[in-house]
Amino acid sequence: MKYSFAERVNLMQSSAIREILKVTEQPEMISFAGGLPAPELFPLEEMREAFNHVLSSDASVLQYSTTEGYLPLREYIQQRMQDKGISTTPGNILITNGSQQALDLLAKLLINPGDVVLVEKPSYLGALQVFRSYQPQFMDIPTDDEGIQVAALEQAIKEHKPKFIYLTPTFKNPTGVTLSSERRRAVAKIVQENEVLLIEDDPYGELRFYGEPVPPIKSYDETGWVVYLSTFSKTIAPGLRLGWVVADEELMKKLVLAKQGTDLHTGTLVQRAAYYYLTNYNVSDHVQRICLEYGRRRDVMLKEMAECFPSSVSCTKPQGGMFLWVTLPEHLDSVKLLTRAIEEKVAYVPGAPFYSKDACFNTLRLNYSNSTPDKIKSGIRRLAKIF
Amino acid sequence: MKYSFAERVNLMQSSAIREILKVTEQPEMISFAGGLPAPELFPLEEMREAFNHVLSSDASVLQYSTTEGYLPLREYIQQRMQDKGISTTPGNILITNGSQQALDLLAKLLINPGDVVLVEKPSYLGALQVFRSYQPQFMDIPTDDEGIQVAALEQAIKEHKPKFIYLTPTFKNPTGVTLSSERRRAVAKIVQENEVLLIEDDPYGELRFYGEPVPPIKSYDETGWVVYLSTFSKTIAPGLRLGWVVADEELMKKLVLAKQGTDLHTGTLVQRAAYYYLTNYNVSDHVQRICLEYGRRRDVMLKEMAECFPSSVSCTKPQGGMFLWVTLPEHLDSVKLLTRAIEEKVAYVPGAPFYSKDACFNTLRLNYSNSTPDKIKSGIRRLAKIF
């Protein structure tokens, strides 16, 4: 080691699994590994028109702009939040480079080395990765078919006085599971009573193909102890890198300061074009088309698994989102099996990196949004050979 | 304070000056305060064509992409670096959201609380701001008309064993001063001999209107102790948020990990469109047009100052960039005078925030790139009334 890095760098390890998965770009490979939306559903032509329009106006679309983000876009988001039962103001919304950046900013503002952070077991690996770089101590909260277990959460809060709790309550990455309405209400109550911050990460909430919508936990929050994150990555396109945070004034002020230091502001042009797209096209029709197709792909995957997989293999049955979660018999290790899978030209992400510790090695995540039904069928058959 | 923030947040204070400067958007105001390029010189029509072109191709322009950045764009940058005497490979280049993000990533990777960071006196305030959030100890190196003083730098390195040195050697923000060729060579030698990392921030290097180009310090580096940052913000447009870092393999690996956690990657679409623009239009002609106009504006500002300001006021005479630096008689305080200036409908940035400590209150920064010659004349006359 030539350079003398900061201590936090020791915790920022490159993932061995990521290295294995680099081969997924090979032509014959069917990959259920990535978390990619279906590019054939991107509003390509509409975005072309949107960029064309805003670049035909004044040069300010290419200029520096405010750290908070483009005000009309924040006003649009406020309305969208209102529709979900979240009352807020444009001043309480910050535009970020995808919600990943919001996770980084929040971690930077909140975590002192050694602070306890409560996470779901399992949890989104990108969140674990960025939190880890601020040296927290993770505590896992067990989950079941209805999401995080409320009693365990409350006990952990009282016992560990965490800096914050991180949840992805809707169509969670990696399991696809959704926290039930009653539990949402209970969680909101617990965090308010205990005055502990909850980060509600909701990238997938709009991708519901079955069942009834459930309100965000933030909609039950009256005291500012819930911070809400979302993104246009799954409803418009991830390549724009546009997300947002909804937070109380005190936290928002600090988020703006942190964002300013980090990269001044999110791209002016993409914000302007996204706003034009959102207000000049039928976005809800577009999202419905995505839901219809993802629902079809999810059904194909589940049906094929039911037909080909041994009965000892179980999986979640998500009502939305992009992923499902497979549990193999306990003696099987999905990390070891990945090498076999790659030989068979099919890829997935082993469950291990989604655990902050004590990984269940017999689990794995499958993505269905990024493969056509035909590929899903072939891929599942290839996996069946291995399991 | 409701939330319990991390300790580093105590150092992330909102700037009082920034609050005062919020009024600069008033219609009658002439602002020399911002660091904005001239929007009338943005290649608006060319960017419209570029976005139109890439959005007429395949949907991958809207998809997630690699953390490192779009490979053809990195290859283009490699060539551009080569033209400046910097030998590198695309694998040693990371695309960032402007060079501000590169400063954040480097600070995150390098600074443990209490580590010494050497900065110029004065230095770019955005760098001081983001470094501060990782709790270093700043040590100032004095500068003169040829930039940083080499003997003082060497002594400070030996005495304080800094984590890194941060320099903006060309047309520095805030002073406009350029480090001489001889000193560049000497600085490169010193950092290599002492095995200490130097961050060379070069956002303005291409905006030279007078004098001979000087090679980047990085061009003298044979051992990887110089990290080089630059950006398209001043040559194409800041609203795209596109910058880059050139670093040795060991550091690059960590930069990629940090960037991945921070925001996954820089926008796919803007990278693709920028690449199309850079390779399908005459960029050097475009940059020459910018230089011609900024040179003219700088001349107008200097001429007007020579005519209107008292002889006790001195200023730098930069050969490029966007700023000049004014020194008032010692008893004058530019922070206090700013309120007077705002009343006269003219704004600048006081020198104080550009100092890590021991500020010289009789200094201030003027931007000439963002005002027309007529406005520059009026603005300087308004300032003359006050000084």
PDB file of N, CA, C and O in Angstrom, chain B residues 248-272:
ATOM      1  N   ASP B 248      -3.418   7.132  -9.875  1.00  0.00           N
ATOM      2  CA  ASP B 248      -2.751   5.838  -9.956  1.00  0.00           C
ATOM      3  C   ASP B 248      -3.704   4.696  -9.607  1.00  0.00           C
ATOM      4  O   ASP B 248      -4.702   4.907  -8.927  1.00  0.00           O
ATOM      5  N   GLU B 249      -3.325   3.498 -10.031  1.00  0.00           N
ATOM      6  CA  GLU B 249      -4.224   2.353  -9.911  1.00  0.00           C
ATOM      7  C   GLU B 249      -4.739   2.127  -8.488  1.00  0.00           C
ATOM      8  O   GLU B 249      -5.942   1.944  -8.283  1.00  0.00           O
ATOM      9  N   GLU B 250      -3.836   2.151  -7.519  1.00  0.00           N
ATOM     10  CA  GLU B 250      -4.244   1.861  -6.144  1.00  0.00           C
ATOM     11  C   GLU B 250      -5.305   2.854  -5.650  1.00  0.00           C
ATOM     12  O   GLU B 250      -6.312   2.476  -5.046  1.00  0.00           O
ATOM     13  N   LEU B 251      -5.066   4.115  -5.952  1.00  0.00           N
ATOM     14  CA  LEU B 251      -6.004   5.152  -5.531  1.00  0.00           C
ATOM     15  C   LEU B 251      -7.287   5.074  -6.349  1.00  0.00           C
ATOM     16  O   LEU B 251      -8.397   5.246  -5.822  1.00  0.00           O
ATOM     17  N   MET B 252      -7.140   4.785  -7.637  1.00  0.00           N
ATOM     18  CA  MET B 252      -8.309   4.701  -8.521  1.00  0.00           C
ATOM     19  C   MET B 252      -9.283   3.625  -8.050  1.00  0.00           C
ATOM     20  O   MET B 252     -10.492   3.838  -8.028  1.00  0.00           O
ATOM     21  N   LYS B 253      -8.760   2.486  -7.638  1.00  0.00           N
ATOM     22  CA  LYS B 253      -9.626   1.403  -7.142  1.00  0.00           C
ATOM     23  C   LYS B 253     -10.488   1.880  -5.988  1.00  0.00           C
ATOM     24  O   LYS B 253     -11.675   1.569  -5.894  1.00  0.00           O
ATOM     25  N   LYS B 254      -9.878   2.631  -5.079  1.00  0.00           N
ATOM     26  CA  LYS B 254     -10.617   3.127  -3.919  1.00  0.00           C
ATOM     27  C   LYS B 254     -11.587   4.233  -4.337  1.00  0.00           C
ATOM     28  O   LYS B 254     -12.694   4.335  -3.799  1.00  0.00           O
ATOM     29  N   LEU B 255     -11.175   5.062  -5.280  1.00  0.00           N
ATOM     30  CA  LEU B 255     -12.071   6.118  -5.760  1.00  0.00           C
ATOM     31  C   LEU B 255     -13.341   5.515  -6.364  1.00  0.00           C
ATOM     32  O   LEU B 255     -14.448   6.005  -6.153  1.00  0.00           O
ATOM     33  N   VAL B 256     -13.160   4.417  -7.105  1.00  0.00           N
ATOM     34  CA  VAL B 256     -14.310   3.762  -7.733  1.00  0.00           C
ATOM     35  C   VAL B 256     -15.242   3.191  -6.652  1.00  0.00           C
ATOM     36  O   VAL B 256     -16.466   3.354  -6.731  1.00  0.00           O
ATOM     37  N   LEU B 257     -14.662   2.570  -5.636  1.00  0.00           N
ATOM     38  CA  LEU B 257     -15.477   2.053  -4.526  1.00  0.00           C
ATOM     39  C   LEU B 257     -16.247   3.171  -3.832  1.00  0.00           C
ATOM     40  O   LEU B 257     -17.439   3.036  -3.536  1.00  0.00           O
ATOM     41  N   ALA B 258     -15.560   4.281  -3.602  1.00  0.00           N
ATOM     42  CA  ALA B 258     -16.201   5.400  -2.902  1.00  0.00           C
ATOM     43  C   ALA B 258     -17.309   5.999  -3.765  1.00  0.00           C
ATOM     44  O   ALA B 258     -18.414   6.274  -3.289  1.00  0.00           O
ATOM     45  N   LYS B 259     -17.024   6.158  -5.042  1.00  0.00           N
ATOM     46  CA  LYS B 259     -18.026   6.714  -5.967  1.00  0.00           C
ATOM     47  C   LYS B 259     -19.247   5.790  -6.056  1.00  0.00           C
ATOM     48  O   LYS B 259     -20.389   6.252  -6.080  1.00  0.00           O
ATOM     49  N   GLN B 260     -19.002   4.505  -6.068  1.00  0.00           N
ATOM     50  CA  GLN B 260     -20.095   3.528  -6.118  1.00  0.00           C
ATOM     51  C   GLN B 260     -21.038   3.693  -4.927  1.00  0.00           C
ATOM     52  O   GLN B 260     -22.259   3.714  -5.086  1.00  0.00           O
ATOM     53  N   GLY B 261     -20.474   3.830  -3.748  1.00  0.00           N
ATOM     54  CA  GLY B 261     -21.292   4.034  -2.558  1.00  0.00           C
ATOM     55  C   GLY B 261     -22.008   5.373  -2.572  1.00  0.00           C
ATOM     56  O   GLY B 261     -23.131   5.497  -2.115  1.00  0.00           O
ATOM     57  N   THR B 262     -21.343   6.377  -3.130  1.00  0.00           N
ATOM     58  CA  THR B 262     -21.866   7.736  -3.076  1.00  0.00           C
ATOM     59  C   THR B 262     -23.066   7.942  -3.988  1.00  0.00           C
ATOM     60  O   THR B 262     -24.055   8.539  -3.598  1.00  0.00           O
ATOM     61  N   ASP B 263     -22.983   7.492  -5.233  1.00  0.00           N
ATOM     62  CA  ASP B 263     -24.112   7.698  -6.147  1.00  0.00           C
ATOM     63  C   ASP B 263     -24.125   6.731  -7.340  1.00  0.00           C
ATOM     64  O   ASP B 263     -24.696   7.057  -8.383  1.00  0.00           O
ATOM     65  N   LEU B 264     -23.483   5.581  -7.169  1.00  0.00           N
ATOM     66  CA  LEU B 264     -23.406   4.518  -8.186  1.00  0.00           C
ATOM     67  C   LEU B 264     -22.583   4.924  -9.407  1.00  0.00           C
ATOM     68  O   LEU B 264     -21.589   4.298  -9.728  1.00  0.00           O
ATOM     69  N   HIS B 265     -22.990   5.973 -10.092  1.00  0.00           N
ATOM     70  CA  HIS B 265     -22.224   6.441 -11.258  1.00  0.00           C
ATOM     71  C   HIS B 265     -22.750   7.799 -11.679  1.00  0.00           C
ATOM     72  O   HIS B 265     -23.839   8.206 -11.267  1.00  0.00           O
ATOM     73  N   THR B 266     -21.973   8.477 -12.522  1.00  0.00           N
ATOM     74  CA  THR B 266     -22.419   9.752 -13.097  1.00  0.00           C
ATOM     75  C   THR B 266     -23.392   9.454 -14.238  1.00  0.00           C
ATOM     76  O   THR B 266     -23.287   8.419 -14.904  1.00  0.00           O
ATOM     77  N   GLY B 267     -24.335  10.368 -14.455  1.00  0.00           N
ATOM     78  CA  GLY B 267     -25.405  10.162 -15.439  1.00  0.00           C
ATOM     79  C   GLY B 267     -24.922   9.608 -16.777  1.00  0.00           C
ATOM     80  O   GLY B 267     -23.983  10.138 -17.371  1.00  0.00           O
ATOM     81  N   THR B 268     -25.582   8.545 -17.222  1.00  0.00           N
ATOM     82  CA  THR B 268     -25.212   7.895 -18.475  1.00  0.00           C
ATOM     83  C   THR B 268     -25.440   8.832 -19.659  1.00  0.00           C
ATOM     84  O   THR B 268     -24.571   9.012 -20.520  1.00  0.00           O
ATOM     85  N   LEU B 269     -26.630   9.414 -19.681  1.00  0.00           N
ATOM     86  CA  LEU B 269     -27.017  10.241 -20.821  1.00  0.00           C
ATOM     87  C   LEU B 269     -26.102  11.445 -21.006  1.00  0.00           C
ATOM     88  O   LEU B 269     -25.642  11.715 -22.121  1.00  0.00           O
ATOM     89  N   VAL B 270     -25.814  12.180 -19.931  1.00  0.00           N
ATOM     90  CA  VAL B 270     -24.954  13.361 -20.087  1.00  0.00           C
ATOM     91  C   VAL B 270     -23.552  12.970 -20.540  1.00  0.00           C
ATOM     92  O   VAL B 270     -22.938  13.681 -21.336  1.00  0.00           O
ATOM     93  N   GLN B 271     -23.063  11.834 -20.078  1.00  0.00           N
ATOM     94  CA  GLN B 271     -21.735  11.397 -20.529  1.00  0.00           C
ATOM     95  C   GLN B 271     -21.754  11.090 -22.022  1.00  0.00           C
ATOM     96  O   GLN B 271     -20.836  11.450 -22.763  1.00  0.00           O
ATOM     97  N   ARG B 272     -22.808  10.396 -22.450  1.00  0.00           N
ATOM     98  CA  ARG B 272     -22.905  10.027 -23.867  1.00  0.00           C
ATOM     99  C   ARG B 272     -23.047  11.271 -24.745  1.00  0.00           C
ATOM    100  O   ARG B 272     -22.422  11.377 -25.805  1.00  0.00           O
TER     101      ARG B 272
END
